[in-house]
Coordinates of C-alpha atoms and ligand atoms in Angstrom, one line a residue:
X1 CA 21.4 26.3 2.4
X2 CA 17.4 25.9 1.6
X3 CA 15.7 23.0 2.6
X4 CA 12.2 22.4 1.8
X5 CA 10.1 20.1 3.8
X6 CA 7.6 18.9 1.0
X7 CA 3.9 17.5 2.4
X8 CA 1.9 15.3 0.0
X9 CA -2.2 14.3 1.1
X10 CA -4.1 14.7 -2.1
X11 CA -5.3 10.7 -2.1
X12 CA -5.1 8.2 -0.3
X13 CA -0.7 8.1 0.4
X14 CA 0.6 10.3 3.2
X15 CA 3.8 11.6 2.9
X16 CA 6.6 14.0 3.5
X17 CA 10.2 14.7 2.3
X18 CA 13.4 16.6 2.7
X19 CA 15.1 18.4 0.0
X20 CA 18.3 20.6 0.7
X21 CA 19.6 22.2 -2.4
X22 CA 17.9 20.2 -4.7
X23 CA 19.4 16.9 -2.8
X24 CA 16.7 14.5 -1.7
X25 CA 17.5 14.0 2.0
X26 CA 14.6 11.7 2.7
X27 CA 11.0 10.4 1.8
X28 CA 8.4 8.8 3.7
X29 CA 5.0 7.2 2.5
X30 CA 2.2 6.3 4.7
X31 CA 0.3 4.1 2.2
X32 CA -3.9 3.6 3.4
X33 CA -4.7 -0.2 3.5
X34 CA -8.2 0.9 5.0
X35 CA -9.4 1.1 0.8
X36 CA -8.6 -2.2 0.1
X37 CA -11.6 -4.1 0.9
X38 CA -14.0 -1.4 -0.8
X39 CA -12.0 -1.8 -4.1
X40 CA -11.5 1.6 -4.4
X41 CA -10.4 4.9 -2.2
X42 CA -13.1 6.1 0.4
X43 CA -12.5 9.9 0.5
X44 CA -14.1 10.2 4.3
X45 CA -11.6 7.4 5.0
X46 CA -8.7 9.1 3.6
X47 CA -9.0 12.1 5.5
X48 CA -9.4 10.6 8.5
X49 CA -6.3 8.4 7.9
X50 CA -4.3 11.8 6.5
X51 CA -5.2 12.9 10.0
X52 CA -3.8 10.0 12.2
X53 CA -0.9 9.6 10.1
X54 CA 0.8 13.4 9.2
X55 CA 2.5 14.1 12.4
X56 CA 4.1 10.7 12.5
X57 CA 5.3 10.8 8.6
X58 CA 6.4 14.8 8.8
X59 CA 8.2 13.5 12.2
X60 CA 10.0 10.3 10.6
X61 CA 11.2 12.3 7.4
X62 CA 12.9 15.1 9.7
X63 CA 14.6 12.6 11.6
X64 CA 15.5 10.3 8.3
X65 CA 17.1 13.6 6.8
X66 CA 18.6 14.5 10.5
X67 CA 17.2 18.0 10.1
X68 CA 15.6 20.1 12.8
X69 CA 12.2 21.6 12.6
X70 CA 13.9 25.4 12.7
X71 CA 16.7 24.4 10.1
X72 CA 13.7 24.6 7.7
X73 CA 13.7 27.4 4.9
X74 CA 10.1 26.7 3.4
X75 CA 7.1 24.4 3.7
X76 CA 5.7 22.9 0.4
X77 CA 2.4 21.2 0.0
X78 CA 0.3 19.7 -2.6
X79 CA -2.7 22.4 -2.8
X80 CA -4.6 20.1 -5.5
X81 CA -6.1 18.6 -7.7
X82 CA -7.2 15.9 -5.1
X83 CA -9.7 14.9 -3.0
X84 CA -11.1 17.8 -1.3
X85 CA -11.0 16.1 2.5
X86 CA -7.5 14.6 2.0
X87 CA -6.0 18.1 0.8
X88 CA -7.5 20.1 3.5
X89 CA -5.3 18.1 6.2
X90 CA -1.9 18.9 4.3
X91 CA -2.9 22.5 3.5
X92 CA -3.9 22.9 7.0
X93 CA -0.7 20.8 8.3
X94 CA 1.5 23.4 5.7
X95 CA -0.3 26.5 7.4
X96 CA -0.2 25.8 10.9
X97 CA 4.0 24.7 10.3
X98 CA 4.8 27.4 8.6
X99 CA 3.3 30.0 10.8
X100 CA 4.5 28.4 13.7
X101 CA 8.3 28.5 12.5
X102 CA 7.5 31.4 11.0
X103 CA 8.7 30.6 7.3
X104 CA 7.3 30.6 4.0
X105 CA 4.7 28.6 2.5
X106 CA 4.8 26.9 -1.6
X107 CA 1.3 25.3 -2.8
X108 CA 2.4 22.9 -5.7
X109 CA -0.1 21.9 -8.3
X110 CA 0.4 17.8 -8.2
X111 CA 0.1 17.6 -11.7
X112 CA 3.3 19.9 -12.3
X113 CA 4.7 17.6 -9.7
X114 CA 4.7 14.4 -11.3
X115 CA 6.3 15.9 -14.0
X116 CA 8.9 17.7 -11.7
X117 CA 9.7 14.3 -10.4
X118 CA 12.3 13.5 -13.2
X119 CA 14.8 16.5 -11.3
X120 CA 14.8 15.0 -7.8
X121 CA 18.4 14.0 -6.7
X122 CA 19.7 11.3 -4.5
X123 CA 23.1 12.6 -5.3
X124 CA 24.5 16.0 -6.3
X125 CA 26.4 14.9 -9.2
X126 CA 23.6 13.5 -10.7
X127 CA 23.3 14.9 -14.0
X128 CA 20.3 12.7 -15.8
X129 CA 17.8 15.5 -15.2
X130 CA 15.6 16.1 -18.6
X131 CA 16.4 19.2 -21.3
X132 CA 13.4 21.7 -21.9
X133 CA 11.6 21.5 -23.9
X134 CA 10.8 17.6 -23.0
X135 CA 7.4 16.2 -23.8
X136 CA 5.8 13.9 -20.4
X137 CA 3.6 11.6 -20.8
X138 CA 1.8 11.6 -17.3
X139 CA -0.6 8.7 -16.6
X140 CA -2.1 7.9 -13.9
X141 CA -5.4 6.8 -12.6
X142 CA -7.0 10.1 -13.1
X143 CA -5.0 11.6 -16.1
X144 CA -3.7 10.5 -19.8
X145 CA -1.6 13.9 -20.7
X146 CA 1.3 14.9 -22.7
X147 CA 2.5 17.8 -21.7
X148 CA 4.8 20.0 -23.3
X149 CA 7.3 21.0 -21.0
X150 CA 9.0 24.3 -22.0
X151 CA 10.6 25.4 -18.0
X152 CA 9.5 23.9 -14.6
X153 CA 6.9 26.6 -14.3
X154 CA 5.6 26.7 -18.5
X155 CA 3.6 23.6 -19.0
X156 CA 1.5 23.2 -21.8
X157 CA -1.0 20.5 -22.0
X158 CA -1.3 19.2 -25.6
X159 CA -3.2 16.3 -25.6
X160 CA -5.7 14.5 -23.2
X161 CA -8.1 12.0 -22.5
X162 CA -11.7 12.9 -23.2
X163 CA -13.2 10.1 -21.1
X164 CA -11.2 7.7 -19.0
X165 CA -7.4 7.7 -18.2
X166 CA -4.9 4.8 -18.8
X167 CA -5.1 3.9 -15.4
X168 CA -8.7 3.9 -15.0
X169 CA -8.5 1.5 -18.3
X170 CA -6.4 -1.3 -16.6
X171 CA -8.5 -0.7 -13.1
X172 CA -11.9 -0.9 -14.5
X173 CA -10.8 -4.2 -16.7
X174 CA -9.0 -5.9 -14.0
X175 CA -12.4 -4.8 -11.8
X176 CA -14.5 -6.8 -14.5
X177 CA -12.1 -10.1 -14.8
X178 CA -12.3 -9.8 -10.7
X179 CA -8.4 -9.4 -10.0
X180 CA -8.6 -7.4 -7.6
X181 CA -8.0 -3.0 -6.7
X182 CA -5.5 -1.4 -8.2
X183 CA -5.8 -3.2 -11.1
X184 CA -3.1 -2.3 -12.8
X185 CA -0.6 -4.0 -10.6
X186 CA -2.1 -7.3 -11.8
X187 CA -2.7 -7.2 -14.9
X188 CA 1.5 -6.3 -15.9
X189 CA 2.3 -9.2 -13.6
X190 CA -0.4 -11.6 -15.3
X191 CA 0.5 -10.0 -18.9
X192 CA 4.5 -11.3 -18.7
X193 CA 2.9 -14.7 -18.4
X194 CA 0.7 -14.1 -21.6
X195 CA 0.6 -13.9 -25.2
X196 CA -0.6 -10.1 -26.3
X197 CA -1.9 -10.9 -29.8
X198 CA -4.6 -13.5 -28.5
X199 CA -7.4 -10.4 -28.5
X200 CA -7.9 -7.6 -30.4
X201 CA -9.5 -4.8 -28.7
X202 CA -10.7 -1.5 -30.2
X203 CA -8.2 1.6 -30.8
X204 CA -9.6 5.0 -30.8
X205 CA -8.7 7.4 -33.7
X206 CA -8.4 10.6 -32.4
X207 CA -6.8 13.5 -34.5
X208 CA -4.3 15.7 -32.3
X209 CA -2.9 14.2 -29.6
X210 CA -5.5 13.3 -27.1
X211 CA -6.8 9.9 -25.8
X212 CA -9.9 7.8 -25.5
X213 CA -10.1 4.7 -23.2
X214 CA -14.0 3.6 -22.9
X215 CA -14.0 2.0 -26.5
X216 CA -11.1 -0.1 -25.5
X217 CA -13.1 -0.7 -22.1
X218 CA -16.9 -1.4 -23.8
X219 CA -14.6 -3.8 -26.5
X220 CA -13.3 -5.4 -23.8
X221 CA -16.6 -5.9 -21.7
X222 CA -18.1 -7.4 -24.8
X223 CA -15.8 -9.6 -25.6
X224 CA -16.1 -11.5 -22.1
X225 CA -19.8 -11.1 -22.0
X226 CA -19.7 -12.8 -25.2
X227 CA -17.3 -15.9 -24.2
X228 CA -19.0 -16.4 -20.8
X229 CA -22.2 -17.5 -22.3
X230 CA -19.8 -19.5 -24.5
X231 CA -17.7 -20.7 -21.9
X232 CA -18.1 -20.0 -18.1
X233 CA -14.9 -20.6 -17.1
X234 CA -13.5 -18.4 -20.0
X235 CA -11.9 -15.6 -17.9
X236 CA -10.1 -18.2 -15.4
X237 CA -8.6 -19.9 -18.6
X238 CA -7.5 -16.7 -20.5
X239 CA -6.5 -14.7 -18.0
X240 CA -3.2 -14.1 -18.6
X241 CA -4.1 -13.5 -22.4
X242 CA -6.6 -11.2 -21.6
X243 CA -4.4 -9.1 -19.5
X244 CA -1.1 -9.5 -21.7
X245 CA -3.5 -8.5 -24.3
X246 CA -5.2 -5.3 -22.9
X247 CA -2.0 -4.1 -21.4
X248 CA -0.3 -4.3 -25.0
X249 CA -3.6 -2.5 -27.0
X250 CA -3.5 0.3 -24.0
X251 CA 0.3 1.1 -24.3
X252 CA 0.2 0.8 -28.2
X253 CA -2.7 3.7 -27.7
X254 CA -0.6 5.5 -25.7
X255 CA 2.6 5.5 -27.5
X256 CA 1.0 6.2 -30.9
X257 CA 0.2 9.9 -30.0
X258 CA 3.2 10.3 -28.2
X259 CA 5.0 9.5 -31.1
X260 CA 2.9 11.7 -33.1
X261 CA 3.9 14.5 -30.7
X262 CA 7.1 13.8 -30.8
X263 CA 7.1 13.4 -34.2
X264 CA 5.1 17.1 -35.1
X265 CA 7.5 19.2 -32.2
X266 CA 11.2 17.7 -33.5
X267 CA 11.2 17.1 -29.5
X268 CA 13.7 13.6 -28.9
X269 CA 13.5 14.1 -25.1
X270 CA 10.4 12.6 -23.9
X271 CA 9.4 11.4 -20.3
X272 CA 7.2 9.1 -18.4
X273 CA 5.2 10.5 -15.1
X274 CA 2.6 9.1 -12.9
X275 CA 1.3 5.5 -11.5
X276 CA 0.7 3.6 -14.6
X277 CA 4.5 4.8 -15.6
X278 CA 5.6 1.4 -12.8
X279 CA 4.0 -0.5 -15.6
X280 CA 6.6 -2.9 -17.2
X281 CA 5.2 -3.0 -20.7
X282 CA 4.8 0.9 -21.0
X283 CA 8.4 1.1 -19.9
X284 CA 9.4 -1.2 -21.9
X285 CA 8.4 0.6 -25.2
X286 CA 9.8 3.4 -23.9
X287 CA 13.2 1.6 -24.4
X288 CA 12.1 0.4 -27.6
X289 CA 11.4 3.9 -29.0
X290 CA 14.9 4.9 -27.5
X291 CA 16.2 2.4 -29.8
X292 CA 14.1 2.9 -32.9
X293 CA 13.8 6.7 -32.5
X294 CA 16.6 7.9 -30.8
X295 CA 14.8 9.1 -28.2
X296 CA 16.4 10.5 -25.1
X297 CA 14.0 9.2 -22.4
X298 CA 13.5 9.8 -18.6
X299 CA 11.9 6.8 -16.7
X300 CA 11.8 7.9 -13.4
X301 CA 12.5 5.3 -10.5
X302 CA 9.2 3.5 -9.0
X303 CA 9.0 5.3 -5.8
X304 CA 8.6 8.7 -7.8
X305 CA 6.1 7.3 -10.1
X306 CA 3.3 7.2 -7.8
X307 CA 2.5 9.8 -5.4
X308 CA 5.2 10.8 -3.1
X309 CA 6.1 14.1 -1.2
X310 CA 9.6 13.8 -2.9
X311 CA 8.5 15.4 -6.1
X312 CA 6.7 18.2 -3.8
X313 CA 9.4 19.1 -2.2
X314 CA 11.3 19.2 -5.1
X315 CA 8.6 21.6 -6.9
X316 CA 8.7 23.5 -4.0
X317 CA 12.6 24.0 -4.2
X318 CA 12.4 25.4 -7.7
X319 CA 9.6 27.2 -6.2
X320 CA 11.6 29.2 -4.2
X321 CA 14.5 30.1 -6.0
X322 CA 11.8 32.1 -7.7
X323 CA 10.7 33.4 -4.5
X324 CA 7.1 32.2 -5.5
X325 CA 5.2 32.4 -2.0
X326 CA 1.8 31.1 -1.2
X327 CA -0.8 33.3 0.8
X328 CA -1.6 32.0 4.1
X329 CA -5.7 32.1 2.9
X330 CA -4.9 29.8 0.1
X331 CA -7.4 27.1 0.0
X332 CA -7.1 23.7 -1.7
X333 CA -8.7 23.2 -5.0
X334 CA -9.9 19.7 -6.0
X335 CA -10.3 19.8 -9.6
X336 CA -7.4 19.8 -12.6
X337 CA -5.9 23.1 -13.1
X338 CA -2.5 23.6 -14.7
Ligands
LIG1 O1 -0.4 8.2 -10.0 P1 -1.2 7.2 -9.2 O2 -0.5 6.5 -8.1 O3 -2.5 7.9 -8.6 C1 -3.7 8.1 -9.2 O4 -3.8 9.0 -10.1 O5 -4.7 7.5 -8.7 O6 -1.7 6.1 -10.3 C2 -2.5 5.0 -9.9 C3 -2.8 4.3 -11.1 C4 -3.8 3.2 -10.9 O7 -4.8 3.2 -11.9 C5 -3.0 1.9 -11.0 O8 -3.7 0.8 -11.4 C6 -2.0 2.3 -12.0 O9 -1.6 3.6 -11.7 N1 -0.8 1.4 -11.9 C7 -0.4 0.6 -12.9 C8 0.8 -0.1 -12.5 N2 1.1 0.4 -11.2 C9 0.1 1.3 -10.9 N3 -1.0 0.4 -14.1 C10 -0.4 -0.5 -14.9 N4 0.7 -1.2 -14.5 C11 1.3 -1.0 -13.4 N5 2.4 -1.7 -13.0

């Protein structure tokens, strides 16, 4: 039997889970509210609230799964990217565990993770996991990727953004129309109430497969400077346009070089990973390029899509089946590697 506790601090959510041959036992987030009111995460707040919270959240998982500390084979924890402060309390956490019970340690790259998040189980006989080679589409508010996904450890990152990420795109706009941190959130609710082909915003063309979002965000800046000296109630009165709009011109950007990819690599199978994957329009046209495509695609569940310890554990798990141990000196690293 191998059961992996998996330990999640990179941002602002912490959490732990249970995995026990590749069954998802149980998985507890500690969400910060202490960002809120600065509109944005405050990395010497998150820290400190990765500090307060991590015993209680390890503690709740182990009891939710109704394992013991020493029934534990392995300790997996997110190593990075992610803010430096935040990842030093679960490395730290995953250290002092592990040594104590005297059992090995996995670092999981978070990245990998999000992707990995498509093979946790709630059930053994669940059988929905994704074929390699896949292609994932991982947004989130710090990446736009498609990654080629040739075996959980042989990722291959074929296109990305080279400015901002989707998520940052519906944050930063949102931010400008005042609605409020995340934006993202907002604006899909306020889009179902709106009609998408009120505004046209600009679409990058990028050869390859990578993205571009601040066009889209300085088209979108100029277009309400240019209607508030018009009108200044112009955002209150469109705003539902507006964000029906910019959701629609962000997910048809997204889904144009995915279809490109998909179209290039023969690959049918193609995934969704990472915050801005909760977002009703981008799943949506996922189903839609099911339909038109034949696509086989993998929408993961909401609580995977943003950052949970579930997909860490589960990393970790094919982690050590491969016996792929981290050294006790390992340090965290903040910035993308994959
Ligand atoms: O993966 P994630 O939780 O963490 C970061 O990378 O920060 O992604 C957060 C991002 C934010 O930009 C948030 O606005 C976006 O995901 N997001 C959404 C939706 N839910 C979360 N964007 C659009 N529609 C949503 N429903």
């Amino acid at each position: 039997m191998i059961t992996i506790l998996g330990i999640e601090s990179s941002c602002d959510d912490t959490a732990a889970a249970v995995i026990r041959d590749g069954v998802l036992l149980s998985n507890i987030i500690s969400s910060q509210k202490v960002h809120e009111s600065y509109g944005g995460v405050v990395p010497e707040l998150a820290s400190r609230a990765h500090q307060q919270n991590i015993i209680p959240v390890v503690d709740q998982a182990l009891k939710k799964a109704g394992v013991n500390k020493d029934e534990l084979t392995a300790i997996a924890f997110t190593r990075g990217p992610g803010l430096m402060g935040s990842l030093l309390v679960g490395t730290s956490f995953a250290k002092g565990l592990s040594s104590a019970l005297n059992i090995p340690m996995i670092d999981v790259n978070h990245l990998h993770a999000h992707v990995l998040a498509h093979f946790i189980k709630e059930d053994k006989d669940d059988n929905s996991q994704p074929q390699y080679p896949f292609l994932c589409l991982l947004v989130s508010g710090g990446n736009s990727q498609i990654i080629l996904v040739k075996s959980y450890k042989d990722m291959e990152i074929i296109g990305q953004t080279i400015d901002d990420a989707a998520g940052e795109a519906f944050d930063k706009c949102a931010k400008v129309m005042g609605l409020g941190y995340p934006g993202g959130p907002i604006v899909d609710r306020l889009a179902k109430e709106g009609d998408a082909t009120k505004f046209k915003f600009n679409k990058p063309h990028i050869p390859g497969y990578d993205y571009s979002f601040s066009g889209l965000k300085t088209s979108f800046l100029y277009l309400l400077r240019n209607e508030l000296k018009k009108d200044t109630d112009f955002i209150e009165k469109n705003k539902v346009d507006l964000c029906a709009s910019l959701q629609k011109t962000i997910i048809d950007v997204l889904m144009e070089q995915l279809r490109k990819a998909a179209k290039d690599l023969r690959i049918k199978e193609v995934a969704v990973a990472g915050g801005v994957s909760a977002n009703s329009g981008l799943r949506a046209a996922f189903e839609d390029h099911a339909k038109r495509f034949g696509w086989k695609i993998h929408i993961p569940p909401f609580g995977y899509t943003t950052d949970n310890a579930a997909m860490i554990a589960m990393t970790g798990y094919f982690k050590y089946e491969d016996k792929d141990f981290c050294p006790m000196e390992a340090a965290p690293f903040s910035r993308v590697v994959m």
